[in-house]
mmCIF file of C-alpha atoms in Angstrom:
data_model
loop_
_atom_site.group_PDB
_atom_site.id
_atom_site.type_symbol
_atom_site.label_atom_id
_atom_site.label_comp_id
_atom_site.label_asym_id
_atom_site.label_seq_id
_atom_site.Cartn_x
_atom_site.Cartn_y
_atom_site.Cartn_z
ATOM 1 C CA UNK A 1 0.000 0.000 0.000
ATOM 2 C CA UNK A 2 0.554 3.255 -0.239
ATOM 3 C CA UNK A 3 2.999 5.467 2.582
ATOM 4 C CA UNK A 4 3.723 8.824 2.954
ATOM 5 C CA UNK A 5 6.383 10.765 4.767
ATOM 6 C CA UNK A 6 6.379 13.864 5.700
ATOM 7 C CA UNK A 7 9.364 16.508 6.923
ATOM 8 C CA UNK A 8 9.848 18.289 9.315
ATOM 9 C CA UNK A 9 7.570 17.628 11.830
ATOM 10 C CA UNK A 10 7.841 20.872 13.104
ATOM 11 C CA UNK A 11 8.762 23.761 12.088
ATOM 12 C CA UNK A 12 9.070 27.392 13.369
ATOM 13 C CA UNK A 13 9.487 30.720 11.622
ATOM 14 C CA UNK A 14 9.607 33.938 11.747
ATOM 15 C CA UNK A 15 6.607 36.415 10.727
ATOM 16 C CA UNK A 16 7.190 37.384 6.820
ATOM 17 C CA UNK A 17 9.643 34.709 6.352
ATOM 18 C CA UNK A 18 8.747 31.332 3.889
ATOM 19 C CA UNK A 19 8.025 27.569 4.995
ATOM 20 C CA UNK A 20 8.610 24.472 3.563
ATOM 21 C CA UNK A 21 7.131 21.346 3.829
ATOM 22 C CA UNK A 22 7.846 18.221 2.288
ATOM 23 C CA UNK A 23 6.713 14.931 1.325
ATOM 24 C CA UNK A 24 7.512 11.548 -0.196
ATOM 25 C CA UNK A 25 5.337 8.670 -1.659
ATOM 26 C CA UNK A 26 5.523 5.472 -2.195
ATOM 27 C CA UNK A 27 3.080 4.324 -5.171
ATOM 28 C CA UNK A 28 3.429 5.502 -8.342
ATOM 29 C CA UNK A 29 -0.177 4.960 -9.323
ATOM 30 C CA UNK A 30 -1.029 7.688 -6.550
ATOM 31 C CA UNK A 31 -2.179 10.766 -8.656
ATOM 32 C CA UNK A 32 -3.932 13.058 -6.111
ATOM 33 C CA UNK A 33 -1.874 14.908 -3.797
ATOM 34 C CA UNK A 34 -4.230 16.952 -1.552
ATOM 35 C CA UNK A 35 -2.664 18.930 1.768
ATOM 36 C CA UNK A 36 -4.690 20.261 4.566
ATOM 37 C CA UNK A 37 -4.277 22.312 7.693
ATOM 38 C CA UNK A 38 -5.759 21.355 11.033
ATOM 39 C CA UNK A 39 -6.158 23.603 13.695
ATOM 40 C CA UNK A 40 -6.797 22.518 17.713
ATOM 41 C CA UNK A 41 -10.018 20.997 18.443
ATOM 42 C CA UNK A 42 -10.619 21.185 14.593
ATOM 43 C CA UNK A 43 -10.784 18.841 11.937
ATOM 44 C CA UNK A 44 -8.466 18.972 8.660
ATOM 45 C CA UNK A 45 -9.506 21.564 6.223
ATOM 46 C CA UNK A 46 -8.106 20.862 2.588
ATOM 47 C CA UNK A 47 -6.292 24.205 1.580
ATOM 48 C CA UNK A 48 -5.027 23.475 -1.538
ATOM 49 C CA UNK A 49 -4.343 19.937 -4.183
ATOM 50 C CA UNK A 50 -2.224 19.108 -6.911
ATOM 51 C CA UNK A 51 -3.021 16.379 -9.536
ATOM 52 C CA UNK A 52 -0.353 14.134 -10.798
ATOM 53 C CA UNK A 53 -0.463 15.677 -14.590
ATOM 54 C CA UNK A 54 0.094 19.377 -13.446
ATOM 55 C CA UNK A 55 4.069 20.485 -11.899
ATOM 56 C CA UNK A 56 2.801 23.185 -10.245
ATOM 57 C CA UNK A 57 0.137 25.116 -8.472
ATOM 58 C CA UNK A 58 -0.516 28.209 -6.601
ATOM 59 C CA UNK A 59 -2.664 29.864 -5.152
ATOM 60 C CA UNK A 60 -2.191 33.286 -3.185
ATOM 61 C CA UNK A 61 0.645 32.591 -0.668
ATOM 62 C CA UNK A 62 0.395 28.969 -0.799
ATOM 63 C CA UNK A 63 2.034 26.895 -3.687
ATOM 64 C CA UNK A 64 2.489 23.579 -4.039
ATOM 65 C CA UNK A 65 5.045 21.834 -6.170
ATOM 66 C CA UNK A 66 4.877 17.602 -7.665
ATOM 67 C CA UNK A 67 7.771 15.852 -8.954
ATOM 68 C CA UNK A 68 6.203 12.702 -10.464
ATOM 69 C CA UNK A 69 9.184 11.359 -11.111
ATOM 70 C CA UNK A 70 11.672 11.497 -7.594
ATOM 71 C CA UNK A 71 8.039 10.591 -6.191
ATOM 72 C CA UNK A 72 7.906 13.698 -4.093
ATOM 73 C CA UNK A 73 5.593 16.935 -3.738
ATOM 74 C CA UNK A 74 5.760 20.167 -1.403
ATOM 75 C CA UNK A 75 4.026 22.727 0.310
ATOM 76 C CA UNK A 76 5.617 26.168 0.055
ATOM 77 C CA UNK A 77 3.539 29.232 2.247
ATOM 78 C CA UNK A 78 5.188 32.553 1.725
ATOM 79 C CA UNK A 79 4.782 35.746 3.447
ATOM 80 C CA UNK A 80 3.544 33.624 6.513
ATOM 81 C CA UNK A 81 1.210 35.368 9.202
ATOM 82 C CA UNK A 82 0.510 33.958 12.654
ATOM 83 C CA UNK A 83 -2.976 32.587 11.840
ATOM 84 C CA UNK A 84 -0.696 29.965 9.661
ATOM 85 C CA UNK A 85 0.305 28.685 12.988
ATOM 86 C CA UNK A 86 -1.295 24.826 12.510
ATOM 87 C CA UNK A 87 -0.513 21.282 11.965
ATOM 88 C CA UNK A 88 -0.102 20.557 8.282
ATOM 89 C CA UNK A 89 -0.794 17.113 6.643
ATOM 90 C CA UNK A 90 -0.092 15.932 3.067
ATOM 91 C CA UNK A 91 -1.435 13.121 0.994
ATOM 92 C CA UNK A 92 -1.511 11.016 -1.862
ATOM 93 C CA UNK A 93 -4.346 8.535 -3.240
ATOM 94 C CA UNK A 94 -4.151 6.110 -5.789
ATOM 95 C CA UNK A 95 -7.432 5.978 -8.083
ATOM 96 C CA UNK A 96 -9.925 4.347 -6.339
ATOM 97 C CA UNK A 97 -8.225 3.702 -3.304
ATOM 98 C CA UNK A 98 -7.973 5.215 -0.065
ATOM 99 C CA UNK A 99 -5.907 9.095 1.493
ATOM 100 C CA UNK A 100 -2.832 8.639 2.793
ATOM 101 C CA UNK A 101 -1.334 10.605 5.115
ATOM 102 C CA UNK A 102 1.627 11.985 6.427
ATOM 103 C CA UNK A 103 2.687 12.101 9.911
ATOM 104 C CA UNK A 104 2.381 15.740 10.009
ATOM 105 C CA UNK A 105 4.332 19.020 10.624
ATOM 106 C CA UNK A 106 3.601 21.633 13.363
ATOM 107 C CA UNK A 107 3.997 24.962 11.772
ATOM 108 C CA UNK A 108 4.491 27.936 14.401
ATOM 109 C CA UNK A 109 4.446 31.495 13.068
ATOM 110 C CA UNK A 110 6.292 33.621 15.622
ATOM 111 C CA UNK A 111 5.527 37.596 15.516
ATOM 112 C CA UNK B 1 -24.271 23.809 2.210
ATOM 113 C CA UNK B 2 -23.585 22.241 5.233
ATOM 114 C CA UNK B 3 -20.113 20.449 5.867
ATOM 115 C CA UNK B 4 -20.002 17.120 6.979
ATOM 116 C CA UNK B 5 -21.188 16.777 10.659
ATOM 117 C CA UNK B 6 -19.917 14.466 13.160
ATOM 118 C CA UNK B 7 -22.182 13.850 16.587
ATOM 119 C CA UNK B 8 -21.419 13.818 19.209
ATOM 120 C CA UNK B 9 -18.513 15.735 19.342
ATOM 121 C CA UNK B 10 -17.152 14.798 22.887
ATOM 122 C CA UNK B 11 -17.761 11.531 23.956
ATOM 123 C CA UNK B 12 -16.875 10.140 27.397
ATOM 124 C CA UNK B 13 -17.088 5.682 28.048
ATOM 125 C CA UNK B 14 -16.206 3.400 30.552
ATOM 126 C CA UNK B 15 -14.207 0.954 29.650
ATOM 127 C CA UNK B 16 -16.548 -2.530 28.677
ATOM 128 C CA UNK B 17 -19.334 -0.071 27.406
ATOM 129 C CA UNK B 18 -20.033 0.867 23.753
ATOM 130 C CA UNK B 19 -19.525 4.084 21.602
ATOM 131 C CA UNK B 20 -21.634 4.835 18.930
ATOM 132 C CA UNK B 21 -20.297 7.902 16.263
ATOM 133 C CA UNK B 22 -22.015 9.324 13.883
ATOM 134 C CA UNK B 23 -21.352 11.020 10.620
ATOM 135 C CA UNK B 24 -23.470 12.513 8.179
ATOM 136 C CA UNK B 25 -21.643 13.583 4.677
ATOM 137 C CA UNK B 26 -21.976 16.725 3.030
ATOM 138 C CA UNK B 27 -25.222 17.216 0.659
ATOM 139 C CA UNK B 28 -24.660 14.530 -2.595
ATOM 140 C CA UNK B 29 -22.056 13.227 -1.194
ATOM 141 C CA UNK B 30 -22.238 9.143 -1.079
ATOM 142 C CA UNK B 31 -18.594 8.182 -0.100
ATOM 143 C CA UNK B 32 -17.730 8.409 3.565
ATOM 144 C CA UNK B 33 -14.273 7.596 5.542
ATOM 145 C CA UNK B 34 -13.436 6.964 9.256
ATOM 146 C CA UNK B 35 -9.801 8.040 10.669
ATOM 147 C CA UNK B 36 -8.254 7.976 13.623
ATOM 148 C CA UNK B 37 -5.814 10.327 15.243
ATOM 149 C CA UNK B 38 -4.233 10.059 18.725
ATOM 150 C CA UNK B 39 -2.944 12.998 20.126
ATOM 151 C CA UNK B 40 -0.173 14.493 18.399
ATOM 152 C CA UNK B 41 -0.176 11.637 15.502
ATOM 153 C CA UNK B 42 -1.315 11.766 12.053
ATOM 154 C CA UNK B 43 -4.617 10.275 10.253
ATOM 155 C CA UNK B 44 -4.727 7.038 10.329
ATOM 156 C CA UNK B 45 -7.310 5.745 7.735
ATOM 157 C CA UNK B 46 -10.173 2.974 9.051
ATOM 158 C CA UNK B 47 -12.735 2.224 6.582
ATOM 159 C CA UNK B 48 -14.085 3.524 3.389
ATOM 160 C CA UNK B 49 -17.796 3.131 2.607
ATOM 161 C CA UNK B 50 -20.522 3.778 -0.121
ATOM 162 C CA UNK B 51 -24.284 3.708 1.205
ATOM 163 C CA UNK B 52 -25.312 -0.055 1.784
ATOM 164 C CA UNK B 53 -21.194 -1.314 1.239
ATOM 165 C CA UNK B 54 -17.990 -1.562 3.071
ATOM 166 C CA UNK B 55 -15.003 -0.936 0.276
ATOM 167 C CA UNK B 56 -12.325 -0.926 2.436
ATOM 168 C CA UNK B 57 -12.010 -2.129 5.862
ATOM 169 C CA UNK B 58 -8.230 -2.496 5.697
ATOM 170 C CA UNK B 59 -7.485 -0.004 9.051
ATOM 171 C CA UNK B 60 -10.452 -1.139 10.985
ATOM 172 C CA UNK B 61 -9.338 -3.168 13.916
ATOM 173 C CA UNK B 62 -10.505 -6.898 13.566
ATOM 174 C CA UNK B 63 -12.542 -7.079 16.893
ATOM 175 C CA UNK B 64 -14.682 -4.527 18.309
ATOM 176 C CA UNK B 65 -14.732 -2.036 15.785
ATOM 177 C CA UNK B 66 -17.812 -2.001 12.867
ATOM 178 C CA UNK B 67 -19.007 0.608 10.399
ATOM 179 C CA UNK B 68 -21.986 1.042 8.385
ATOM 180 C CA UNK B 69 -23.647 3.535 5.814
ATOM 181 C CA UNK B 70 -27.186 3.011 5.534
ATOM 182 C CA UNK B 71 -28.970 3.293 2.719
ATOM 183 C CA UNK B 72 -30.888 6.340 4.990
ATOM 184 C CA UNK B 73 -29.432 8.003 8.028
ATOM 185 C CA UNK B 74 -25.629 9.262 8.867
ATOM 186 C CA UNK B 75 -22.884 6.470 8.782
ATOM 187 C CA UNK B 76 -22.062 4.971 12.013
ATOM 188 C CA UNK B 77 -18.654 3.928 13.643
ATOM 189 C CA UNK B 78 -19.007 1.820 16.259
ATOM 190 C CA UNK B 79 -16.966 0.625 19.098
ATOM 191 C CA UNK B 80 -17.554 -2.239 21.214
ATOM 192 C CA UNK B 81 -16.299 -2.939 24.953
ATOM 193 C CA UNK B 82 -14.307 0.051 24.996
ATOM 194 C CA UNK B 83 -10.369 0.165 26.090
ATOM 195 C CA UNK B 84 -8.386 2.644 26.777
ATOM 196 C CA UNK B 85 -6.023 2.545 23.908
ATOM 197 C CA UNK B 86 -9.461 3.682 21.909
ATOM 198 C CA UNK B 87 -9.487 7.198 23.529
ATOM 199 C CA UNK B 88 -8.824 9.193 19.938
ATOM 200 C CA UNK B 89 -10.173 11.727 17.972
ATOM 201 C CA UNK B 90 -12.031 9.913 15.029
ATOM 202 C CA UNK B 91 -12.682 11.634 11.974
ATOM 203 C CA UNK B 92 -15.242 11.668 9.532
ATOM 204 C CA UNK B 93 -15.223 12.915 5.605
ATOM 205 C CA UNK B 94 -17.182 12.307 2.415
ATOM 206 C CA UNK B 95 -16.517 12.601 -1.026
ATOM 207 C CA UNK B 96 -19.013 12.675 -4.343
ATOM 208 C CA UNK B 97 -16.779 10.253 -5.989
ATOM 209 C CA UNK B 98 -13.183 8.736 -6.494
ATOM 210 C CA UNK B 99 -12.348 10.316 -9.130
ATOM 211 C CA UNK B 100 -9.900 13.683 -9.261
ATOM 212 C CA UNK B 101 -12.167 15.836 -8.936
ATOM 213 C CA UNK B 102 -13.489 14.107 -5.385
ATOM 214 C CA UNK B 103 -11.638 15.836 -2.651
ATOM 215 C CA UNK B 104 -12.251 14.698 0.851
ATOM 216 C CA UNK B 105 -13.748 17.003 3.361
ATOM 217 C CA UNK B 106 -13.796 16.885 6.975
ATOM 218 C CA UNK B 107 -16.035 16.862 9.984
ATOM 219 C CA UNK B 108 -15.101 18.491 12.935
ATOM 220 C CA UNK B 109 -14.048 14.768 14.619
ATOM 221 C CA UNK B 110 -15.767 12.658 17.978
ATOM 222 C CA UNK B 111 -12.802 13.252 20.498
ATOM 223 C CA UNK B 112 -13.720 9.657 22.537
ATOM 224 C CA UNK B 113 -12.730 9.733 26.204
ATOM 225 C CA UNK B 114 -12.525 6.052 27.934
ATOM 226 C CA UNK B 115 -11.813 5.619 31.678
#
């Protein structure tokens, strides 16, 4: 089946400044790479996905980034603001099958 | 349009009794999934349904655990004889489909207490 890692599992930077999160997967048939940001007592909200026939996606000051190929995809948040502070997951599913997760990565956003 | 809602959303058992956890899906959606997270873990997937049918039980523990999605009504996770080791957060989310354009989307979770 299918498994995910995920680095770092936390991570802490500095108001304005860029994070980067990354991931690696293990099935090559997975072609649905979704990430999503959980907040306490909340339940994971999907921010932002990439399918497996596009590089590269963006969307205001979140981007994320697939290499089909090395079998590995990131999240890139730029300009970050406090209310980033969260627990990021990514994800990959194979057609048909099941999302699987990463372990996770603690994002603080000190001011 | 509502989100998909998960009742109830604290839920305290003593070990030996039962937990029942419901999920409804979001409006026309007809594929729900059950995860689990333990504090400061990931999503851990359970079981993947369509109304009426289990597709994949893979994560769902052998003994105890059960899920259905009726053909009316939420789907229901349920636990039997509660341990322990079963306090969790368990998450709910639904999809329209499989397909690409079928993201998943989250309830706000049954955080399950046992003592």
């Amino acid at each position: 089946g299918e498994n995910v890692e995920q680095h770092p599992s936390t991570l802490s930077v500095q108001e304005g400044d860029s994070a980067v999160i990354k991931c690696t997967y293990s099935d090559s048939a997975s072609n649905y790479f979704p990430w999503y940001k959980q907040e306490l007592g909340k339940g994971p909200q999907l921010i932002i996905d990439i399918r497996s026939n596009v590089g590269e996606k963006k969307d205001q000051r979140i981007a994320v980034t697939l290499n089909k190929t090395a079998k590995h995809f990131s999240l890139h948040i730029t300009e970050t603001q406090p209310e980033d502070s969260a627990v990021y997951f990514c994800a990959a599913r194979a057609p048909g099958n099941k999302l699987t997760f990463g372990g996770g990565t603690r994002v603080l956003v000190k001011p | 349009n509502a989100g998909v809602m998960q009742n109830p959303r604290h839920l305290v058992r003593r070990r030996g009794q039962e937990a029942r956890l419901r999920c409804s899906p979001m409006k026309g959606h007809s594929h729900v999934y059950w995860y689990r997270q333990l504090p400061e873990e990931g999503l851990k997937f359970m079981v993947y349904l369509q109304k009426e049918n289990i597709i994949d039980e893979s994560g769902m523990p052998k003994e105890r655990f059960s899920a259905e999605f009726p053909k009316e009504g939420p789907s229901i996770l349920r636990i039997q004889q509660v341990v322990r080791g079963d306090s969790a957060a368990y998450f709910c989310a639904s999809s329209p489909g499989t397909d690409l354009n079928s993201p998943l989307h989250f309830g706000n979770g049954t955080r399950l207490t046992v003592t």
